[in-house]
mmCIF file of C-alpha atoms in Angstrom:
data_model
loop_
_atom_site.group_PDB
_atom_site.id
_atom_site.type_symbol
_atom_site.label_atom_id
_atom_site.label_comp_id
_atom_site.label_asym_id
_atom_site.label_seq_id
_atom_site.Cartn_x
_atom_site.Cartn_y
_atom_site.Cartn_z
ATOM 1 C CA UNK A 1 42.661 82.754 -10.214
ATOM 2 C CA UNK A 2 39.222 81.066 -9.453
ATOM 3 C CA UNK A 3 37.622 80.235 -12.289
ATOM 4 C CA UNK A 4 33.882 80.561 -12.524
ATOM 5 C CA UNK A 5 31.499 77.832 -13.478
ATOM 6 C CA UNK A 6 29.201 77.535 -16.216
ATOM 7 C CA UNK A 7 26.587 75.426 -17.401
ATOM 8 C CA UNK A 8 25.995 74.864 -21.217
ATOM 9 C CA UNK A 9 22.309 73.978 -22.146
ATOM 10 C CA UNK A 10 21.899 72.863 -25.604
ATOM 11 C CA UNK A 11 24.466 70.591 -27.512
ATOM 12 C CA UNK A 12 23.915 70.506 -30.907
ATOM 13 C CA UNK A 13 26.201 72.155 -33.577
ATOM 14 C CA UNK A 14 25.551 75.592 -32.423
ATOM 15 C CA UNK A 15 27.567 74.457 -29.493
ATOM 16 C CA UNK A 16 30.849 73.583 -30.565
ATOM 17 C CA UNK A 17 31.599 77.263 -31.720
ATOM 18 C CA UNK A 18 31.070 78.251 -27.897
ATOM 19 C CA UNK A 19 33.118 74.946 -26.548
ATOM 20 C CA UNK A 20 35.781 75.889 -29.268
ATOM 21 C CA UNK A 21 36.176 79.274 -27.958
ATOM 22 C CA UNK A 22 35.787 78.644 -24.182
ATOM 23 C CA UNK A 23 38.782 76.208 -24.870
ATOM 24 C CA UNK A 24 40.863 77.609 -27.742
ATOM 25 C CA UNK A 25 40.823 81.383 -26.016
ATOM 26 C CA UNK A 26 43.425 81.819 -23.112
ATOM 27 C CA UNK A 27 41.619 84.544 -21.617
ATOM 28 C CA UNK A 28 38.808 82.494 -21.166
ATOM 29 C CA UNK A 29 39.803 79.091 -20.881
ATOM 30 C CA UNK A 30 41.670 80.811 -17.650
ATOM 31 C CA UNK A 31 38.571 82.329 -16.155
ATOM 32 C CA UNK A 32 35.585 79.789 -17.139
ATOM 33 C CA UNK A 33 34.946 76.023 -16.351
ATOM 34 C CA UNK A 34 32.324 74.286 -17.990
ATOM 35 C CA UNK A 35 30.969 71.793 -15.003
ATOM 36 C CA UNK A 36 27.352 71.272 -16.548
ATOM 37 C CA UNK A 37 26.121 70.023 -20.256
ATOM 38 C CA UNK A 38 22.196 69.664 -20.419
ATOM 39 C CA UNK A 39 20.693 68.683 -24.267
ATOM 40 C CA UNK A 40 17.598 66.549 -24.150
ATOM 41 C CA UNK A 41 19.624 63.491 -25.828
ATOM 42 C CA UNK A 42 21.797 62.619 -22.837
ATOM 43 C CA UNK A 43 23.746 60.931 -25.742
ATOM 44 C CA UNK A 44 24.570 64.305 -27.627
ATOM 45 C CA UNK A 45 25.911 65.745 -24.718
ATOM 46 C CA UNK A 46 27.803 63.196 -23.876
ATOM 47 C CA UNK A 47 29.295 63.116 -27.567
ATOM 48 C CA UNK A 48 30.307 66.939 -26.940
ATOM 49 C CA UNK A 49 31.833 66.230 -23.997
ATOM 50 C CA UNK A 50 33.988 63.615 -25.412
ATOM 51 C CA UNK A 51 34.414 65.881 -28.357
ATOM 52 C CA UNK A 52 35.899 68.609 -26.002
ATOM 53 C CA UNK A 53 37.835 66.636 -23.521
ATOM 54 C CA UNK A 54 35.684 67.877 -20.762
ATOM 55 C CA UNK A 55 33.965 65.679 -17.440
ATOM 56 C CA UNK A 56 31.409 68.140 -16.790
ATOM 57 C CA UNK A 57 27.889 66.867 -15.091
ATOM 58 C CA UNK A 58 25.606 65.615 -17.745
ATOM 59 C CA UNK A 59 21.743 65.799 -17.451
ATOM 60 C CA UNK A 60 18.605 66.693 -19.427
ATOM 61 C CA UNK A 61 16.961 68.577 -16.746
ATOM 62 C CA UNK A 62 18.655 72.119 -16.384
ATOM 63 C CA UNK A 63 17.401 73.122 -13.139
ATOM 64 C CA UNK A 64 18.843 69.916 -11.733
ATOM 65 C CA UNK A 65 22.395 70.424 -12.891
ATOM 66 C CA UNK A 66 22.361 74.406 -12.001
ATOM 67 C CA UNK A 67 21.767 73.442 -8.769
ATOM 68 C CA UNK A 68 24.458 70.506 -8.411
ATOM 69 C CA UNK A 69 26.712 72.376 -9.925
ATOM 70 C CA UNK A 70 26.082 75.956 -8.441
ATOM 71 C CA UNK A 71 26.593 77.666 -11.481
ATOM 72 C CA UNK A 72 27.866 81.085 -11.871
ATOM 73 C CA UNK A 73 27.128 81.551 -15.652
ATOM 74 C CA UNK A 74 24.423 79.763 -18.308
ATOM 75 C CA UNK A 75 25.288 79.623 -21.770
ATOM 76 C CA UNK A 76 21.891 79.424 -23.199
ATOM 77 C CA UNK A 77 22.121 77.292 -26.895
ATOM 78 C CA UNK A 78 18.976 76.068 -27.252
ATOM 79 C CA UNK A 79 16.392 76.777 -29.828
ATOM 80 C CA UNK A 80 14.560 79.566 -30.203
ATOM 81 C CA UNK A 81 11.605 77.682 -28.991
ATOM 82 C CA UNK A 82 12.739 76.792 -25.320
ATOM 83 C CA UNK A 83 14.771 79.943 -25.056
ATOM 84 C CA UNK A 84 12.468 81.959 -22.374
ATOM 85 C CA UNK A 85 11.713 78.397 -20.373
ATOM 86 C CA UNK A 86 16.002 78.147 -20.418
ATOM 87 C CA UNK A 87 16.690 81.887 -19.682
ATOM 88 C CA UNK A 88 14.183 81.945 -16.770
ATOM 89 C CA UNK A 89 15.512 78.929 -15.193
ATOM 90 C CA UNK A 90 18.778 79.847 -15.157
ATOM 91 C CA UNK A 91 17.992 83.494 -14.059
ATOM 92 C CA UNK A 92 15.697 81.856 -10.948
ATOM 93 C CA UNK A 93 18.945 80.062 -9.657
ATOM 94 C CA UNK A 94 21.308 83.008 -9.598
ATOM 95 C CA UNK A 95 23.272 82.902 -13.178
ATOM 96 C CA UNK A 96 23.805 85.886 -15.218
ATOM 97 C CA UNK A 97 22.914 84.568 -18.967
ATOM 98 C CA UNK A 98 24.636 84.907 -22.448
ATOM 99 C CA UNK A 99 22.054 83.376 -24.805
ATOM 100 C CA UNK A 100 22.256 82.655 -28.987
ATOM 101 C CA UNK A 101 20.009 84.667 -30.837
ATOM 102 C CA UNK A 102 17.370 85.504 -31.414
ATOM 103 C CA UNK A 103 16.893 86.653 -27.832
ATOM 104 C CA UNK A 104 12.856 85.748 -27.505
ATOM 105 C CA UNK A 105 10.339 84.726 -30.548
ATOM 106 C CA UNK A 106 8.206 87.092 -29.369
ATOM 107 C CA UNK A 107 8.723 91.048 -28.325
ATOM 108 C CA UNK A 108 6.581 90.010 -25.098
ATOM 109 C CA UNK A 109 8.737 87.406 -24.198
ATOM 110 C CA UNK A 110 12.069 89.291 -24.983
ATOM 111 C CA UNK A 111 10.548 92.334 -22.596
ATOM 112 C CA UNK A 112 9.231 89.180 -20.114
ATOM 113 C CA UNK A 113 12.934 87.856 -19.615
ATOM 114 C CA UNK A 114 14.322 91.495 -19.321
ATOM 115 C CA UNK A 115 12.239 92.348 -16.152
ATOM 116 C CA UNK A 116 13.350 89.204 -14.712
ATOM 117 C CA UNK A 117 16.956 90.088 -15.497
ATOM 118 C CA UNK A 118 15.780 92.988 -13.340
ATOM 119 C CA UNK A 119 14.716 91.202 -10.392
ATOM 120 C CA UNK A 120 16.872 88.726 -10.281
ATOM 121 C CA UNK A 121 19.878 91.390 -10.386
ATOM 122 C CA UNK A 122 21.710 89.187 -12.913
ATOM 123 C CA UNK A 123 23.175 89.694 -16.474
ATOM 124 C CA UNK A 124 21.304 88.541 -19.597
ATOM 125 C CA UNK A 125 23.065 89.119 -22.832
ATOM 126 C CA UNK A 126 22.768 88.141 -26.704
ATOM 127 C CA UNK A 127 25.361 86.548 -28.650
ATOM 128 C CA UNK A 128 25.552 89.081 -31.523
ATOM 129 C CA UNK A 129 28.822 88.039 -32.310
ATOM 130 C CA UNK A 130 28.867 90.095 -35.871
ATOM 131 C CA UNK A 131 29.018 92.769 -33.681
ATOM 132 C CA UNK A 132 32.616 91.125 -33.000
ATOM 133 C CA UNK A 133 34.325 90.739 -36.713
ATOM 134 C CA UNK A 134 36.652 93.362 -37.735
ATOM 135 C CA UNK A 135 34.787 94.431 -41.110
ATOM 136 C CA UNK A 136 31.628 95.776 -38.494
ATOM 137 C CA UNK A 137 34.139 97.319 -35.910
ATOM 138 C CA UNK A 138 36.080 98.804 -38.532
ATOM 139 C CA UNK A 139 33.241 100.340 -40.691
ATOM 140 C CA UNK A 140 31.716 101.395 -37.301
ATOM 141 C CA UNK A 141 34.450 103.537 -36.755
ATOM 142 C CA UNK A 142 34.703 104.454 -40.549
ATOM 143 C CA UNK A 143 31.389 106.163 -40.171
ATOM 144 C CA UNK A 144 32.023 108.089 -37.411
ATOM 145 C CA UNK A 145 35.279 109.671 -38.764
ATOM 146 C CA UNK A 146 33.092 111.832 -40.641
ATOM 147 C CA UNK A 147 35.429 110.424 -44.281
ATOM 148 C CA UNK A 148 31.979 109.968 -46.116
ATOM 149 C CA UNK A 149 30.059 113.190 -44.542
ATOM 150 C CA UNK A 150 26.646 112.572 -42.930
ATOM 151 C CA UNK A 151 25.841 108.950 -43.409
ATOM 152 C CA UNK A 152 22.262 109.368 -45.640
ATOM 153 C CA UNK A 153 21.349 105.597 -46.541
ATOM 154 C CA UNK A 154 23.147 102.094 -46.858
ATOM 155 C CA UNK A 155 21.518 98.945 -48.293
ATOM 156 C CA UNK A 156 22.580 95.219 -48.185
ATOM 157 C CA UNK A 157 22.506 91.934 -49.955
ATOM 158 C CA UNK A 158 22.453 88.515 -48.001
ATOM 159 C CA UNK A 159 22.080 85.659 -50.688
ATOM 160 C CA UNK A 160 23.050 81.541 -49.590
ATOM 161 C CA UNK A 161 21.598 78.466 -49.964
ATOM 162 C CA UNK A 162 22.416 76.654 -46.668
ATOM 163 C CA UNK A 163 20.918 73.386 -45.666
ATOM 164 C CA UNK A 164 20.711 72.844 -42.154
ATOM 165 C CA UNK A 165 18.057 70.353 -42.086
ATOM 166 C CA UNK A 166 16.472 70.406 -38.564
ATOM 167 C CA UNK A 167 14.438 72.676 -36.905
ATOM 168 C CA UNK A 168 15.224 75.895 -39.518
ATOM 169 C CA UNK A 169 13.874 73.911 -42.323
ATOM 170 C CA UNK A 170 10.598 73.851 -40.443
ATOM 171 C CA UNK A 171 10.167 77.106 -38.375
ATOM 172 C CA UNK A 172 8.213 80.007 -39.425
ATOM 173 C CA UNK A 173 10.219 82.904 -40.642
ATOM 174 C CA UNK A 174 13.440 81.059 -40.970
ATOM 175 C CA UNK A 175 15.400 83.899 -42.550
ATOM 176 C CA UNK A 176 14.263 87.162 -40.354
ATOM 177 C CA UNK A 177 13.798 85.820 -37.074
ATOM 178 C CA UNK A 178 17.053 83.170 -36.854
ATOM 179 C CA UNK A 179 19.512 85.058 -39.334
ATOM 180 C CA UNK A 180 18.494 88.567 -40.241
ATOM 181 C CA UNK A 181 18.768 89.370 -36.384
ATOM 182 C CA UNK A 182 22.417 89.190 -37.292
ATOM 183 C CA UNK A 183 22.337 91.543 -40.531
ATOM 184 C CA UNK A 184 19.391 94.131 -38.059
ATOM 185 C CA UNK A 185 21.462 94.135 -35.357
ATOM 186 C CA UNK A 186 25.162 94.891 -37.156
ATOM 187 C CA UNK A 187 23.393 97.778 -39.326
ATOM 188 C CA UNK A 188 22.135 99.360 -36.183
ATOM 189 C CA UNK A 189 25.186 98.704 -34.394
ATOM 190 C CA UNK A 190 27.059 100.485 -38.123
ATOM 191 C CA UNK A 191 25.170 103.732 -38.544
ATOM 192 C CA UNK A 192 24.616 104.265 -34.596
ATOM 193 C CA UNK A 193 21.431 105.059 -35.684
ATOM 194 C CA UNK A 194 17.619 104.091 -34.233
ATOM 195 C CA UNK A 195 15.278 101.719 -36.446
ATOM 196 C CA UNK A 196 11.973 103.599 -36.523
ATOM 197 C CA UNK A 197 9.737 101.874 -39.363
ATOM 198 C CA UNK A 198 9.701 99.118 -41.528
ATOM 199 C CA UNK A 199 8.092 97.987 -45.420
ATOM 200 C CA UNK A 200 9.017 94.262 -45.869
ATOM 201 C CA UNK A 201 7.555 91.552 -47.939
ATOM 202 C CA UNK A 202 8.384 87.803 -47.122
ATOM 203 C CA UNK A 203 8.061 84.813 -49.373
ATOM 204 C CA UNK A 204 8.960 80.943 -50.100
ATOM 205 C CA UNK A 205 10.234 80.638 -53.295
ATOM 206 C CA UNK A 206 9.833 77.785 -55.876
ATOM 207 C CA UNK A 207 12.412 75.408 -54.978
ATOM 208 C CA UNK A 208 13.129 76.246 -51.645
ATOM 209 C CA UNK A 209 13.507 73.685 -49.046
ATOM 210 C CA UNK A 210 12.049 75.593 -46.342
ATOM 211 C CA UNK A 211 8.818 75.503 -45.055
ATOM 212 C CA UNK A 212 8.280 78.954 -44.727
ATOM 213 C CA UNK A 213 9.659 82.306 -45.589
ATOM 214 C CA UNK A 214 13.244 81.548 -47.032
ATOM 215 C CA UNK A 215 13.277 84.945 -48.546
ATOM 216 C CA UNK A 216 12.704 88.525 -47.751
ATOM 217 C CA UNK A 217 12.823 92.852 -48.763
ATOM 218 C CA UNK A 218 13.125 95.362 -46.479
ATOM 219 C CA UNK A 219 13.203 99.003 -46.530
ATOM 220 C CA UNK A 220 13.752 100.660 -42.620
ATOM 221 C CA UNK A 221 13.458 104.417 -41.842
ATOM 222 C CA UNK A 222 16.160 105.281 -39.347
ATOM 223 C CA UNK A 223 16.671 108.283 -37.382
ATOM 224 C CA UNK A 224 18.115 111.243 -39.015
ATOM 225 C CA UNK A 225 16.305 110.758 -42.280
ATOM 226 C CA UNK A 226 18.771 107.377 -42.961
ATOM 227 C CA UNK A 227 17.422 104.685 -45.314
ATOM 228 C CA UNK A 228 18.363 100.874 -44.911
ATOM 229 C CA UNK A 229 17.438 98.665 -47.106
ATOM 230 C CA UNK A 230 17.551 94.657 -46.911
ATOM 231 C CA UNK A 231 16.999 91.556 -49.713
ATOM 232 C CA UNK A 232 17.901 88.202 -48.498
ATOM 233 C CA UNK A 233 17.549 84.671 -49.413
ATOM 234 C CA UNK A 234 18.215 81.365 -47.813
ATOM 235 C CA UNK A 235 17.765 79.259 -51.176
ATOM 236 C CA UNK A 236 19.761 81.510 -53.525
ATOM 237 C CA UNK A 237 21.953 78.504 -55.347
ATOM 238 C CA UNK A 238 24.683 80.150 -57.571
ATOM 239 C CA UNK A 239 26.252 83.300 -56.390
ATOM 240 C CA UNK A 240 26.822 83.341 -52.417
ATOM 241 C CA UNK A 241 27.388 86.500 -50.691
ATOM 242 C CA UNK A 242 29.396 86.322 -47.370
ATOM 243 C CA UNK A 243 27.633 85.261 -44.567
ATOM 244 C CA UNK A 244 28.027 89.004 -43.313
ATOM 245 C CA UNK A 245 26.057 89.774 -46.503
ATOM 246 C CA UNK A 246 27.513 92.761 -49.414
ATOM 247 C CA UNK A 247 27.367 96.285 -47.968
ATOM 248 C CA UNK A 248 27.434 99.936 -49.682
ATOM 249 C CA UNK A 249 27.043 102.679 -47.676
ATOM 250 C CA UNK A 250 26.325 106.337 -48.944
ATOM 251 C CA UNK A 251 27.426 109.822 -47.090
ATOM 252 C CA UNK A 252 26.983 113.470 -48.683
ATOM 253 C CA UNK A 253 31.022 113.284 -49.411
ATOM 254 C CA UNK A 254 31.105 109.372 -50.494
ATOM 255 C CA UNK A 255 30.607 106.102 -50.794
ATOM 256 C CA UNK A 256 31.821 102.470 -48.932
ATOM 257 C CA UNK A 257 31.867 99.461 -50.565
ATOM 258 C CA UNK A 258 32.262 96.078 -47.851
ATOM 259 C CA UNK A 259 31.664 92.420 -49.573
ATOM 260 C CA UNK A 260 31.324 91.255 -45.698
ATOM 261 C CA UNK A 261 34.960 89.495 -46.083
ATOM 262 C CA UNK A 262 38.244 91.587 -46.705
ATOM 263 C CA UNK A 263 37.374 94.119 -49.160
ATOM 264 C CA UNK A 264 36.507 97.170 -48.657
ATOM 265 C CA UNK A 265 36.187 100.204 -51.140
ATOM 266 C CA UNK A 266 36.138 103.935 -50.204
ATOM 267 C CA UNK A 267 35.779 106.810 -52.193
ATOM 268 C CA UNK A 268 35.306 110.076 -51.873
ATOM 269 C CA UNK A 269 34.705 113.805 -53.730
ATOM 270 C CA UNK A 270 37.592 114.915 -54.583
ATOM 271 C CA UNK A 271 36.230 117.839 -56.443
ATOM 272 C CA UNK A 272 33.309 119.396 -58.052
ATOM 273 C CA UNK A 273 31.514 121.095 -60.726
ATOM 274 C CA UNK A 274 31.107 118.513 -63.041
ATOM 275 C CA UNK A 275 28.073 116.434 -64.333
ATOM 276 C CA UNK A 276 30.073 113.859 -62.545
ATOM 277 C CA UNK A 277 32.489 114.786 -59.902
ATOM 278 C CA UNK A 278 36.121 113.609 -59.941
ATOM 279 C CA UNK A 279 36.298 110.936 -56.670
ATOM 280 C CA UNK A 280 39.450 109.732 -55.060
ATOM 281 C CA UNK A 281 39.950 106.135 -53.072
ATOM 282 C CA UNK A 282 39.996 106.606 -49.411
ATOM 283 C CA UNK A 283 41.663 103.545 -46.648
ATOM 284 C CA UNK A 284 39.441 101.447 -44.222
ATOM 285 C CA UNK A 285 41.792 101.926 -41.344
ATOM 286 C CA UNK A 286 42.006 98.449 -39.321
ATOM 287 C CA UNK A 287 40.229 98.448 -36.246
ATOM 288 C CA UNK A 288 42.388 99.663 -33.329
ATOM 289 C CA UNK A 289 40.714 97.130 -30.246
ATOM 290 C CA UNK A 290 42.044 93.903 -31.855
ATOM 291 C CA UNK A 291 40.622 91.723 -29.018
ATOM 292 C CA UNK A 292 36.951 92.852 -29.925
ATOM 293 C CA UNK A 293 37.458 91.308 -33.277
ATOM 294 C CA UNK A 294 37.202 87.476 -32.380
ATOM 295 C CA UNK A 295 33.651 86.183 -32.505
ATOM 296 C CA UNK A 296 31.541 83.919 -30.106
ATOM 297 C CA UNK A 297 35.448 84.991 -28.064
ATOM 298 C CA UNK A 298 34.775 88.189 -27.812
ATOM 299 C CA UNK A 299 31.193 87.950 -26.724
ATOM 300 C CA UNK A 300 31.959 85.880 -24.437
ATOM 301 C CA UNK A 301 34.700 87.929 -23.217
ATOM 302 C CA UNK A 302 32.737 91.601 -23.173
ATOM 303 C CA UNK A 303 30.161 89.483 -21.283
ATOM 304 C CA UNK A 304 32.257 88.270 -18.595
ATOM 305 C CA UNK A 305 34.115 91.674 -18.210
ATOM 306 C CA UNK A 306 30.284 93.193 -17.788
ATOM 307 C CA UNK A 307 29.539 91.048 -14.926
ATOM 308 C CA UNK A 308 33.009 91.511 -12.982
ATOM 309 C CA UNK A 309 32.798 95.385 -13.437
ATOM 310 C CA UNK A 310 28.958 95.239 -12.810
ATOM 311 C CA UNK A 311 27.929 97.072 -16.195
ATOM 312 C CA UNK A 312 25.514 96.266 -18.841
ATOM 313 C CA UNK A 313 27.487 94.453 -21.777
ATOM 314 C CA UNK A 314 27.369 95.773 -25.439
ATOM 315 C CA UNK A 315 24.627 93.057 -26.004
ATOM 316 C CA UNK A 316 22.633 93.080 -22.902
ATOM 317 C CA UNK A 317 19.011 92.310 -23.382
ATOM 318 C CA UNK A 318 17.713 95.780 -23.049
ATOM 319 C CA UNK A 319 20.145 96.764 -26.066
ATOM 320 C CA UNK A 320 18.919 93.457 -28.087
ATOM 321 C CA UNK A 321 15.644 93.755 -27.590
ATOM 322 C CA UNK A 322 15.652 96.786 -30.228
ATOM 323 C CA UNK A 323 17.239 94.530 -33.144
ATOM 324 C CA UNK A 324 14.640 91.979 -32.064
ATOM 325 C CA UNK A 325 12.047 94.932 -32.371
ATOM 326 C CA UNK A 326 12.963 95.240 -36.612
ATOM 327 C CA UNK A 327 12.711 91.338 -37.162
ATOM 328 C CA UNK A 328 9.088 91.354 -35.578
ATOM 329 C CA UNK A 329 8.000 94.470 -37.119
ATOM 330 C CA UNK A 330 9.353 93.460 -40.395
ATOM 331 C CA UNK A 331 7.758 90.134 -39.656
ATOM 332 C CA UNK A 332 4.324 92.066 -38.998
ATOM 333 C CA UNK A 333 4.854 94.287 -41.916
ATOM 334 C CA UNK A 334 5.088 91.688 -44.253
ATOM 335 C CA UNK A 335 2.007 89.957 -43.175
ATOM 336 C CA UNK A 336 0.046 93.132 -42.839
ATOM 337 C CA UNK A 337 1.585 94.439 -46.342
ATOM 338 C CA UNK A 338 2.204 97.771 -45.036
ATOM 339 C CA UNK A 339 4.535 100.133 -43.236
ATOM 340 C CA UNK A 340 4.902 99.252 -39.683
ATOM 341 C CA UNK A 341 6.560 101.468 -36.928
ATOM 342 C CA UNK A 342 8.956 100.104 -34.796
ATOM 343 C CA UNK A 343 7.991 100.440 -30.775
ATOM 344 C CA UNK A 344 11.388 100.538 -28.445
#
């Protein structure tokens, strides 16, 4: 088998989890070649290279190792910041895309790279890779077995105390635009339902270590009368929650319980007439496609299938660019300190 060739552009940490599964995954260490590093410290790419046992070209100017390497693919890692400059670039010379998220920092630019997606007839996708874990695929599926009735509302929790140093400590909106995208984009992806307006309030609080907006409350109106709400912190010392966040969803026949790790609890009416009606436990069956359960893997992996069978993958832009819709209008929201509807 030929194996494509890809370019990686952007070396820092973020990168290691796409190296580690471009190498450590059969299925793609089979079909994908990394020929091209770009960072713009010649010396950190070099370092991952080492790192990774890999003698790919090694530049700081993308366009100048896309074209010596004739790419197939660009694995976009930069930050958020040169993300449209990178995604356009690589788009211009022929490669379909998988970027990190967030997709754009702006809803202009994320609509901007989708048209040129368009004209350039190429793939550009999101690494949503919570989308990929088996507690999301499995509760996914949970839902739509009907166990819990009509799904009515479901809140989370996402409390850590992370520090990154670097450019997160210093960008505006820190928690909604680089992690929340995650938390948006898996409770969309949950209740298969469409984000139509946001309330959210942002703030820095005392102690934090970020420059801006470390913490955040949400409450989104979905379709079919559904209710999701969101409180988050990225300087909560004491009492972490997964970095999936704590879950509870609520149907007319039950309730689901998911600390974002391995637990799961599931009950159900089991009969009624009382001031409080008796309930019986329920199973989370496991999620039956195993190999969509893997991560940056199996991003990587739907993304490359997409382009061979010439389909949109689960995270194409023009499915992203809705999660990215509920960051900015949560963003706007909680500048504006009112309820802001979300445009698709």
């Amino acid at each position: 088998m030929t194996k494509s060739k890809a370019v990686l552009a952007g070396c820092g940490a973020m990168a290691k989890g796409w190296l580690r599964a471009l190498r450590q995954t059969s299925a793609l260490a089979d079909r994908i070649e990394v020929v091209g590093l770009v960072d713009i410290d010649e010396n950190v790419a070099r370092e991952r290279a080492r790192e990774f046992e890999i003698a790919p070209l090694i530049g700081t100017d993308l366009a100048t190792v896309l074209k010596a390497t004739k790419a197939d693919f660009l694995f976009d890692v930069v930050p958020p910041s040169a993300r449209k400059a990178t995604v356009l670039t690589g788009l211009s010379l022929g490669c379909h895309v998988l970027s990190e998220k967030p997709m754009a920092t702006s809803i202009e630019d994320a609509r901007e790279l989708i048209a040129a997606a368009e004209r350039a007839a190429r793939i550009h996708a999101i690494v949503q890779n919570r989308r990929f874990i088996s507690g999301v695929r499995r509760i996914r599926a949970f839902l739509e077995s009907g166990v819990l009735g009509e799904l009515t509302g479901f809140h989370c929790d996402f409390f850590l105390a992370p520090h990154f140093g670097g450019f997160r400590e210093q960008m505006e909106h820190p928690l909604l635009l680089d992690m929340a995208i995650h938390t948006f984009d898996a409770a969309r992806f949950m209740a298969d339902k469409v984000p139509l307006a946001v309330y959210a309030q942002e703030a820095n609080p005392k102690g934090s270590w970020y420059a801006h907006g470390a913490a955040a409350n949400a409450i989104f109106e979905f379709s079919d009368g559904v209710i999701f709400t969101y409180r988050g912190s990225w300087c909560a010392e004491g009492a972490p929650t997964s970095w999936e966040a704590a879950w509870r969803f609520i149907g007319t026949r039950g309730s689901l319980l998911w600390d974002g790790a391995e637990r799961f609890e599931a009950r159900v009416v089991a009969s009624e007439g009382k001031f409080l009606n008796d309930l019986k436990i329920v199973s989370v069956p496991e999620e039956p496609a195993a190999e969509l359960t893997h991560g940056h893997a199996s991003v990587i992996a739907e993304f490359l299938a997409a382009v061979n069978e010439g389909r949109r993958p689960e995270t194409d832009g023009t499915d992203n660019v809705r999660s990215l819709a509920m960051v900015f209008a949560a963003i706007e929201s909680a500048a504006a300190r009112a309820r802001v509807e979300i445009s698709q």
